[in-house]
JSON list of C-alpha atoms and ligand atoms in Angstrom, two decimals:
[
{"chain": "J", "resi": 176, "resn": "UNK", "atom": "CA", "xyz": [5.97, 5.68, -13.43]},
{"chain": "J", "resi": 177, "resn": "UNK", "atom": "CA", "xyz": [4.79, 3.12, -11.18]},
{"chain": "J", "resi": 178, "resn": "UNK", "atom": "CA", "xyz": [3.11, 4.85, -8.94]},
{"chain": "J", "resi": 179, "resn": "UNK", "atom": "CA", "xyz": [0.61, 6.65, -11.26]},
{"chain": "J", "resi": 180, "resn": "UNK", "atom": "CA", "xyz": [-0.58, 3.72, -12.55]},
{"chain": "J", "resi": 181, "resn": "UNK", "atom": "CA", "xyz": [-1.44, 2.46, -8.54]},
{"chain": "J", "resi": 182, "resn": "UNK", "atom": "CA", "xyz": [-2.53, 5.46, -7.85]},
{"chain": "J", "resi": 183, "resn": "UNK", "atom": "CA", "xyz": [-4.69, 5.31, -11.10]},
{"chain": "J", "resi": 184, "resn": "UNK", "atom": "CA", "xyz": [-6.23, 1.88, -9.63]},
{"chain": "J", "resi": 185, "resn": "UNK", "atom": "CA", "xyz": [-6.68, 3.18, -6.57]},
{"chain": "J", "resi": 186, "resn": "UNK", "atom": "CA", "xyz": [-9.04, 6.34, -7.62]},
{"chain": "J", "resi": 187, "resn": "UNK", "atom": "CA", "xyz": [-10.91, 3.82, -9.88]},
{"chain": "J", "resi": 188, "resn": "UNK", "atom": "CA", "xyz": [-11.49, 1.37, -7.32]},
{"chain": "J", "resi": 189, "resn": "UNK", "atom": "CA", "xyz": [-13.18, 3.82, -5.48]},
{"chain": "J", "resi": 190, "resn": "UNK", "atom": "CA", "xyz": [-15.08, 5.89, -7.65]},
{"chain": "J", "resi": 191, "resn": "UNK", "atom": "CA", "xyz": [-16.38, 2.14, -8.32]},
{"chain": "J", "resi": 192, "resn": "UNK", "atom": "CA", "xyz": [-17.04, 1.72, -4.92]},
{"chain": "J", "resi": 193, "resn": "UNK", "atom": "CA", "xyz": [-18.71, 5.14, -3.90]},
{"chain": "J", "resi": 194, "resn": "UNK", "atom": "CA", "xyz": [-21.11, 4.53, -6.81]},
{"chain": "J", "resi": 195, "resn": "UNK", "atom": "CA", "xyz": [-21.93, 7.93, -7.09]},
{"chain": "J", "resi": 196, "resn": "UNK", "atom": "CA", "xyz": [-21.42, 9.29, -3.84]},
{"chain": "J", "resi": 197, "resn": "UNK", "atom": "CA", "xyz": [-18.47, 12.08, -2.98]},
{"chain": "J", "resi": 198, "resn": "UNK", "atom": "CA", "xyz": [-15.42, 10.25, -1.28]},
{"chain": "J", "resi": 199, "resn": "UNK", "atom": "CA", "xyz": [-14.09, 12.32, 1.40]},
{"chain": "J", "resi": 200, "resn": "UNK", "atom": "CA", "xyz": [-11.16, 9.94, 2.70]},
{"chain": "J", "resi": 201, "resn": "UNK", "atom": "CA", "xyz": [-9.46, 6.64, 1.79]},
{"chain": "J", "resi": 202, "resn": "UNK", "atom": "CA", "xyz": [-7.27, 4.64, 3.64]},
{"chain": "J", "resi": 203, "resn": "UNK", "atom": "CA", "xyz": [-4.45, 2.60, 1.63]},
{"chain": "J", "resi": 204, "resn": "UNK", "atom": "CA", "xyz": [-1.97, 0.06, 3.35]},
{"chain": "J", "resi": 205, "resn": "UNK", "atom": "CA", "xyz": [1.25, 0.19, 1.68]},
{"chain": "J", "resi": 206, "resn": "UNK", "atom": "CA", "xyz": [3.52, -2.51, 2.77]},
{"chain": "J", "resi": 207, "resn": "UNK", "atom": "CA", "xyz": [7.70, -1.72, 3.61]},
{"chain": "J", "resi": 208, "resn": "UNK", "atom": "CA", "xyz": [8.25, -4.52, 1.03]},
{"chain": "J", "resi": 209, "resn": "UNK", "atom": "CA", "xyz": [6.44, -3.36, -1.67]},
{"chain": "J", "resi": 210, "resn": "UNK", "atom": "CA", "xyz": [8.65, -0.91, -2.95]},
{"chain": "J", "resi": 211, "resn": "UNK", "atom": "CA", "xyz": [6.12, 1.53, -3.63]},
{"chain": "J", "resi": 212, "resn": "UNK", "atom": "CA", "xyz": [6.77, 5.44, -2.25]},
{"chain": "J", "resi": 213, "resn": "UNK", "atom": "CA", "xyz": [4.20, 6.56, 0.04]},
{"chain": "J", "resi": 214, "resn": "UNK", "atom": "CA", "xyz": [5.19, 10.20, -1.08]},
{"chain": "J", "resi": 215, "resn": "UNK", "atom": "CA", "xyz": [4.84, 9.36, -4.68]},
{"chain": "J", "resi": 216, "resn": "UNK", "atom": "CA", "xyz": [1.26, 7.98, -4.21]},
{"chain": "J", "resi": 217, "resn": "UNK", "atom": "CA", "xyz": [-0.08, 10.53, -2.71]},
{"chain": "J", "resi": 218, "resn": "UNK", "atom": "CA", "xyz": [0.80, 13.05, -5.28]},
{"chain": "J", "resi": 219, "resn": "UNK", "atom": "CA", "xyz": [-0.13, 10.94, -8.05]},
{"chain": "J", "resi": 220, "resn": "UNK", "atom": "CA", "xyz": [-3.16, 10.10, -6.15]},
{"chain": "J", "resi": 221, "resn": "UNK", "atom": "CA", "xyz": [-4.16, 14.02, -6.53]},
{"chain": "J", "resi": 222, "resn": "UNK", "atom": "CA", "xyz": [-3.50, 14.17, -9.76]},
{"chain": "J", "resi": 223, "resn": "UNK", "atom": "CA", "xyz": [-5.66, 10.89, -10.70]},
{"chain": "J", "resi": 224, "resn": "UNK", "atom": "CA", "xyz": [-8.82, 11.91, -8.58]},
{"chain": "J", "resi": 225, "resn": "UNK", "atom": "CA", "xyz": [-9.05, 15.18, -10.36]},
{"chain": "J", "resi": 226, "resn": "UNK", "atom": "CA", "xyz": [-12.37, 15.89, -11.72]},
{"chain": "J", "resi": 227, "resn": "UNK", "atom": "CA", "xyz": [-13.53, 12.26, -10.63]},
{"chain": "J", "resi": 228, "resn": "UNK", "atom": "CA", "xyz": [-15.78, 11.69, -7.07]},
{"chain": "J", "resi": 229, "resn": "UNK", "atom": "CA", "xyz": [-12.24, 11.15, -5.32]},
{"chain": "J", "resi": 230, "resn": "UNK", "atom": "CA", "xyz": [-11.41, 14.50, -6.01]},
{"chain": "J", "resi": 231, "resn": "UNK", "atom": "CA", "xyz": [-10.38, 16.35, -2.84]},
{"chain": "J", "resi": 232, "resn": "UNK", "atom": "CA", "xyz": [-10.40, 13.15, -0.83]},
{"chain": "J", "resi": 233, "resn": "UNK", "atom": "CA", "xyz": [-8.44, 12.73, 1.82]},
{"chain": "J", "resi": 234, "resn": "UNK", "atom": "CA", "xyz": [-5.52, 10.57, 1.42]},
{"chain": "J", "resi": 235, "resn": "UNK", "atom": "CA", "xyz": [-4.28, 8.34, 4.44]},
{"chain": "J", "resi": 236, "resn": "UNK", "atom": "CA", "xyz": [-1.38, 5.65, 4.06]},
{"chain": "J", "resi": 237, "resn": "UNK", "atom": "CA", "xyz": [-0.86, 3.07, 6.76]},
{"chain": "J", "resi": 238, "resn": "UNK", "atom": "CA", "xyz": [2.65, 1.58, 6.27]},
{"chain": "J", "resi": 239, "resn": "UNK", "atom": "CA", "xyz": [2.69, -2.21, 7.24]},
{"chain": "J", "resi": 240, "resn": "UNK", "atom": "CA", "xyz": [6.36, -3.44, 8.42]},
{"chain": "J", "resi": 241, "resn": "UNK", "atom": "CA", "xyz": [7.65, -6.37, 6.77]},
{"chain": "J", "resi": 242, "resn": "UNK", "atom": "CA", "xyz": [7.47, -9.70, 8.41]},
{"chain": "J", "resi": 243, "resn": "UNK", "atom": "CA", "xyz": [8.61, -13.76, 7.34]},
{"chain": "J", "resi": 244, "resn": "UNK", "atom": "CA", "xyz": [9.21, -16.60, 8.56]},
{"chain": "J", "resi": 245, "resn": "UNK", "atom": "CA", "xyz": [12.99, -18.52, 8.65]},
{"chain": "J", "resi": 246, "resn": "UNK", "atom": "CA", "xyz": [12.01, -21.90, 6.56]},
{"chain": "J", "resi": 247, "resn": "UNK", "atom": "CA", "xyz": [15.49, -23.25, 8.26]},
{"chain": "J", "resi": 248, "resn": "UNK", "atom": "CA", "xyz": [15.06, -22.69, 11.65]},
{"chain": "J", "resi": 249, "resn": "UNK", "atom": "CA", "xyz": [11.36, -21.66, 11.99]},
{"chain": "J", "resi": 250, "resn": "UNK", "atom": "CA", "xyz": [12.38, -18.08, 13.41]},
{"chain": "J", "resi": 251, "resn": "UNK", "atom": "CA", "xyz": [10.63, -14.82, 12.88]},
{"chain": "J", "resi": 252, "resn": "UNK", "atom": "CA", "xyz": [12.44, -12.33, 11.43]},
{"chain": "J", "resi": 253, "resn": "UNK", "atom": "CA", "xyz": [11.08, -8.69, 10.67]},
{"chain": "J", "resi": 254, "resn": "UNK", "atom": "CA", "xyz": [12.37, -7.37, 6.95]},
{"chain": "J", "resi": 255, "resn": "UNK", "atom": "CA", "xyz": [13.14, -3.71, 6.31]},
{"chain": "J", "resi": 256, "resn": "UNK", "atom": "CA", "xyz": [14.73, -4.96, 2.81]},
{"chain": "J", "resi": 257, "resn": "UNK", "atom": "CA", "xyz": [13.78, -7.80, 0.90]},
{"chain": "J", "resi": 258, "resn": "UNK", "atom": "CA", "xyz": [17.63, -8.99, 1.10]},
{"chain": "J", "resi": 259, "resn": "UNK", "atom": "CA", "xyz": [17.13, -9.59, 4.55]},
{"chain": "J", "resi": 260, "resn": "UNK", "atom": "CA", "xyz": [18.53, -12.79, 5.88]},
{"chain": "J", "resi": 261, "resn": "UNK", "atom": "CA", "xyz": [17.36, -14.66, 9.25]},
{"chain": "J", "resi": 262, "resn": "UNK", "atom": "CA", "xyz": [19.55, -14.24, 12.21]},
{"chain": "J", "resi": 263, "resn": "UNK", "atom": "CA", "xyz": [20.48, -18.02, 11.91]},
{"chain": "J", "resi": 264, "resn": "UNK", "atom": "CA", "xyz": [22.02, -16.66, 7.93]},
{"chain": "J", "resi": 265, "resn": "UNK", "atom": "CA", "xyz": [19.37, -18.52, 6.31]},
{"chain": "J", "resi": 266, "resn": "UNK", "atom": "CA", "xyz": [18.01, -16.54, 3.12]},
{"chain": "J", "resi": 267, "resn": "UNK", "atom": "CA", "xyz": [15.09, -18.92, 2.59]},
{"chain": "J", "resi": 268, "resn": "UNK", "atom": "CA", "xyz": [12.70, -16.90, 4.13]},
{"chain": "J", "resi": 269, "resn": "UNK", "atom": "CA", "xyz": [8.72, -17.02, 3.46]},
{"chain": "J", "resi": 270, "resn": "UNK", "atom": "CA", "xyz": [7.33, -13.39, 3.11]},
{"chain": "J", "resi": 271, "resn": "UNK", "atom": "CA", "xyz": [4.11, -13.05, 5.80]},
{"chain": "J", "resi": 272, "resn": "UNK", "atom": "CA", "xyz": [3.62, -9.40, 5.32]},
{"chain": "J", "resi": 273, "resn": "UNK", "atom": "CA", "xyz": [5.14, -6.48, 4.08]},
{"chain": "J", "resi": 274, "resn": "UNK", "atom": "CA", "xyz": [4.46, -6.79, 0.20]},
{"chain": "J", "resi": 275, "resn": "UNK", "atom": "CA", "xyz": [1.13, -5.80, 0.28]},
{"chain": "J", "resi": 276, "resn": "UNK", "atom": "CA", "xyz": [-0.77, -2.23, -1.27]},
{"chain": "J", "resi": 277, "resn": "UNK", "atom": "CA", "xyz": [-4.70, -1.94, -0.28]},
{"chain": "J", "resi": 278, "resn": "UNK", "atom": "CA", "xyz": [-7.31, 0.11, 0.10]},
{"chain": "J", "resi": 279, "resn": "UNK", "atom": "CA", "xyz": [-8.36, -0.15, 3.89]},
{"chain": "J", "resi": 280, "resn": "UNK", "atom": "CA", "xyz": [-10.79, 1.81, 4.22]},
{"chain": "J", "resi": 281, "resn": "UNK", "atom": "CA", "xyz": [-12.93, 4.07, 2.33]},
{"chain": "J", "resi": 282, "resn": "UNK", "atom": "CA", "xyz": [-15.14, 6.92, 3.36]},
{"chain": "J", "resi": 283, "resn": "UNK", "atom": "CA", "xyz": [-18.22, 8.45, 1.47]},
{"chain": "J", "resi": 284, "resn": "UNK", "atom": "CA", "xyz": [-20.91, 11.47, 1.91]},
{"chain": "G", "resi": 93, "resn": "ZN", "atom": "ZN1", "xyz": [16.54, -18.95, 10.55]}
]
C-alpha cells in the first residue's frame, strides 16, 4: 500500500526532527494531484507512530487544490484531475501545484 509507506516517511521524518522530544501535532500538505488518500494517511499514520515519539500526535492534513498553467494560450486553469484540459482544449499544461505531499508544520513538547 502506498500510503503506509508515506505515512512510514512521514513518522520518520519527524521522530528525526523532534530529536527526542514528544510530537504532539504535525501538519502534512497533501496535494489534489497527488493521488494520495487523506483518509488512508491518517490511519496508516497511527499505525506507523506507534510506540515511536509521534505516537498519539495529532494528525492535520491541509489539502492543496491543483493548479497549471495552459503552455498554448498562457491561461490558468485549476485541475481537480490530472486529465484536465485548458478551457482553450489544450492538454499541454505545466503542473504549478497540486502534486505535492509535505510536512508543514510540526509541533513538539
Ligand atoms: Zn489554454
Amino acid at each position: 500500500m502506498h500510503e503506509l509507506s508515506i505515512a512510514n516517511s512521514v513518522v520518520e521524518l519527524c521522530a528525526e526532527r523532534a530529536m527526542g522530544a514528544r510530537v504532539l501535532s504535525v501538519t502534512l500538505e497533501i496535494g489534489r494531484l497527488s493521488a494520495v488518500m487523506p483518509d488512508a494517511i491518517r490511519f496508516c499514520f497511527d499505525v506507523c507512530a506507534k510506540d515511536t515519539v509521534v505516537e498519539g500526535a495529532a494528525l492535520e492534513i491541509v489539502e492543496t487544490p491543483g493548479r497549471a498553467r495552459c503552455l498554448d494560450c498562457g491561461g490558468s486553469v485549476a485541475m481537480t484531475d490530472l486529465l484536465d484540459r485548458c478551457e482553450c482544449g489544450s492538454v499541454n499544461l505545466e503542473l504549478l501545484a497540486g502534486s505535492e505531499l509535505k510536512i508543514k508544520q510540526m509541533e513538539v513538547v
